[in-house]
Short mmCIF file of C-alpha atoms in Angstrom, two decimals:
data_model
loop_
_atom_site.label_atom_id
_atom_site.label_comp_id
_atom_site.label_asym_id
_atom_site.label_seq_id
_atom_site.Cartn_x
_atom_site.Cartn_y
_atom_site.Cartn_z
CA GLN A 18 38.47 -12.58 -8.20
CA VAL A 19 38.12 -10.12 -11.05
CA GLN A 20 41.09 -8.46 -12.71
CA LEU A 21 40.59 -5.14 -14.47
CA VAL A 22 42.97 -3.39 -16.86
CA GLU A 23 42.31 0.11 -18.18
CA SER A 24 43.69 1.57 -21.40
CA GLY A 25 43.07 4.43 -23.79
CA GLY A 26 44.13 7.42 -21.76
CA GLY A 27 46.33 10.17 -23.15
CA LEU A 28 46.74 13.85 -23.86
CA VAL A 29 43.97 15.61 -25.79
CA GLN A 30 43.01 19.20 -26.53
CA ALA A 31 39.90 20.69 -24.97
CA GLY A 32 36.86 19.71 -27.03
CA GLY A 33 38.49 16.48 -28.12
CA SER A 34 37.54 12.87 -27.45
CA LEU A 35 39.01 9.72 -25.99
CA ARG A 36 37.72 6.19 -25.61
CA LEU A 37 38.80 4.38 -22.47
CA SER A 38 38.64 0.60 -22.22
CA CYS A 39 38.36 -1.65 -19.19
CA ALA A 40 39.19 -5.29 -19.89
CA ALA A 41 37.94 -7.75 -17.29
CA SER A 42 39.26 -11.24 -16.64
CA GLY A 43 38.80 -13.86 -13.98
CA ARG A 44 35.29 -14.34 -12.58
CA THR A 45 33.69 -11.92 -15.00
CA SER A 46 30.28 -13.53 -14.50
CA SER A 47 30.14 -12.33 -10.90
CA PRO A 48 30.19 -8.51 -10.93
CA TYR A 49 26.79 -6.89 -11.08
CA ALA A 50 28.17 -3.62 -12.40
CA ILE A 51 31.32 -1.99 -13.69
CA GLY A 52 31.96 1.62 -12.82
CA TRP A 53 34.35 4.32 -13.92
CA PHE A 54 35.79 6.68 -11.35
CA ARG A 55 38.35 9.45 -11.64
CA GLN A 56 40.79 11.18 -9.34
CA ALA A 57 42.32 14.56 -10.07
CA PRO A 58 45.46 15.75 -8.25
CA GLY A 59 44.63 16.82 -4.71
CA LYS A 60 41.01 15.68 -4.99
CA GLU A 61 39.03 12.69 -3.86
CA ARG A 62 38.19 9.88 -6.23
CA GLU A 63 34.73 10.46 -7.70
CA PHE A 64 32.10 8.48 -9.56
CA VAL A 65 31.85 9.04 -13.31
CA ALA A 66 29.60 6.34 -14.76
CA ALA A 67 28.47 2.75 -14.28
CA ILE A 68 26.85 -0.01 -16.29
CA THR A 69 25.23 -3.25 -15.23
CA TRP A 70 27.01 -6.23 -16.71
CA SER A 71 23.92 -8.19 -17.80
CA SER A 72 21.22 -5.67 -18.71
CA GLY A 73 23.41 -2.74 -19.73
CA SER A 74 21.60 -0.16 -17.61
CA THR A 75 23.69 2.99 -17.36
CA TYR A 76 24.27 5.67 -14.71
CA TYR A 77 26.19 8.94 -14.96
CA ALA A 78 27.48 11.71 -12.76
CA ASP A 79 25.85 15.04 -13.56
CA SER A 80 29.23 16.48 -14.52
CA VAL A 81 29.59 14.12 -17.50
CA LYS A 82 25.98 13.57 -18.62
CA GLY A 83 25.58 14.29 -22.29
CA ARG A 84 29.34 14.14 -22.89
CA PHE A 85 30.40 10.66 -21.75
CA THR A 86 28.89 7.33 -22.76
CA ILE A 87 29.50 4.03 -21.02
CA SER A 88 28.97 0.78 -22.90
CA ARG A 89 30.00 -2.85 -22.75
CA ASP A 90 30.89 -5.70 -25.07
CA ASN A 91 30.12 -8.88 -23.20
CA SER A 92 31.81 -11.02 -25.87
CA LYS A 93 35.08 -9.22 -25.12
CA ASN A 94 34.49 -8.78 -21.37
CA THR A 95 35.21 -5.10 -21.92
CA VAL A 96 33.56 -1.89 -20.76
CA TYR A 97 34.15 1.35 -22.61
CA LEU A 98 33.91 4.99 -21.65
CA GLN A 99 33.55 7.29 -24.63
CA ALA A 100 34.50 10.77 -23.47
CA ASN A 101 33.53 13.61 -25.81
CA SER A 102 33.73 17.40 -25.52
CA LEU A 103 36.51 17.01 -22.99
CA LYS A 104 37.31 19.89 -20.66
CA PRO A 105 40.47 20.68 -18.69
CA GLU A 106 38.56 19.81 -15.53
CA ASP A 107 38.18 16.25 -16.83
CA THR A 108 41.93 15.79 -16.31
CA ALA A 109 42.41 12.91 -13.88
CA VAL A 110 43.45 9.31 -13.51
CA TYR A 111 40.49 7.21 -14.59
CA TYR A 112 39.84 3.89 -12.86
CA CYS A 113 37.39 1.12 -13.59
CA ALA A 114 36.02 -0.98 -10.77
CA ALA A 115 33.68 -3.92 -10.27
CA SER A 116 30.81 -4.11 -7.80
CA ASN A 117 28.36 -6.77 -6.65
CA ALA A 118 26.14 -4.28 -4.85
CA ARG A 119 22.50 -3.99 -5.94
CA PRO A 120 21.19 -1.55 -6.95
CA VAL A 121 24.11 0.18 -8.65
CA GLN A 122 26.09 2.32 -6.23
CA VAL A 123 28.15 5.43 -6.80
CA THR A 124 30.35 5.25 -3.70
CA LEU A 125 33.82 3.72 -3.70
CA ARG A 126 33.24 1.37 -0.78
CA HIS A 127 30.75 -0.67 -2.81
CA TYR A 128 33.37 -1.56 -5.43
CA ASN A 129 35.50 -4.58 -4.62
CA TYR A 130 37.97 -4.77 -7.49
CA TRP A 131 39.93 -1.95 -9.07
CA GLY A 132 42.20 -1.46 -12.04
CA GLN A 133 45.47 0.47 -11.94
CA GLY A 134 44.11 3.52 -13.73
CA THR A 135 44.83 5.38 -16.94
CA GLN A 136 45.82 9.05 -17.13
CA VAL A 137 43.65 11.49 -19.07
CA THR A 138 45.04 14.98 -19.58
CA VAL A 139 42.99 17.67 -21.31
CA ALA A 140 44.97 20.70 -22.44
CA SER A 141 43.27 24.09 -22.67
#
């Protein structure tokens, strides 16, 4: 079992930045990758970024490439999502999730454990 807790969401003006955190506990040695997903009102949950727990390889959705950066601190069992140049369309609940699937997957069904989410609102 892996428990995930997100934090760092909030209200920010367009063009601003936020850093989201995903703290993992439990069997943190088991997930192959940690991913960030987001879900806007009335829309499906979508992949944002992922990072492999051991090697730190990163993957991004085209919509956030160049603006978001995913990283991890293994000593703190924490994965971060640095979100810069935020746009109103980035407004969503952001979730982190853990996956054992190899290679890294971008679809929800490959992620076994999920956090409760943190709200990000970008005002225009």
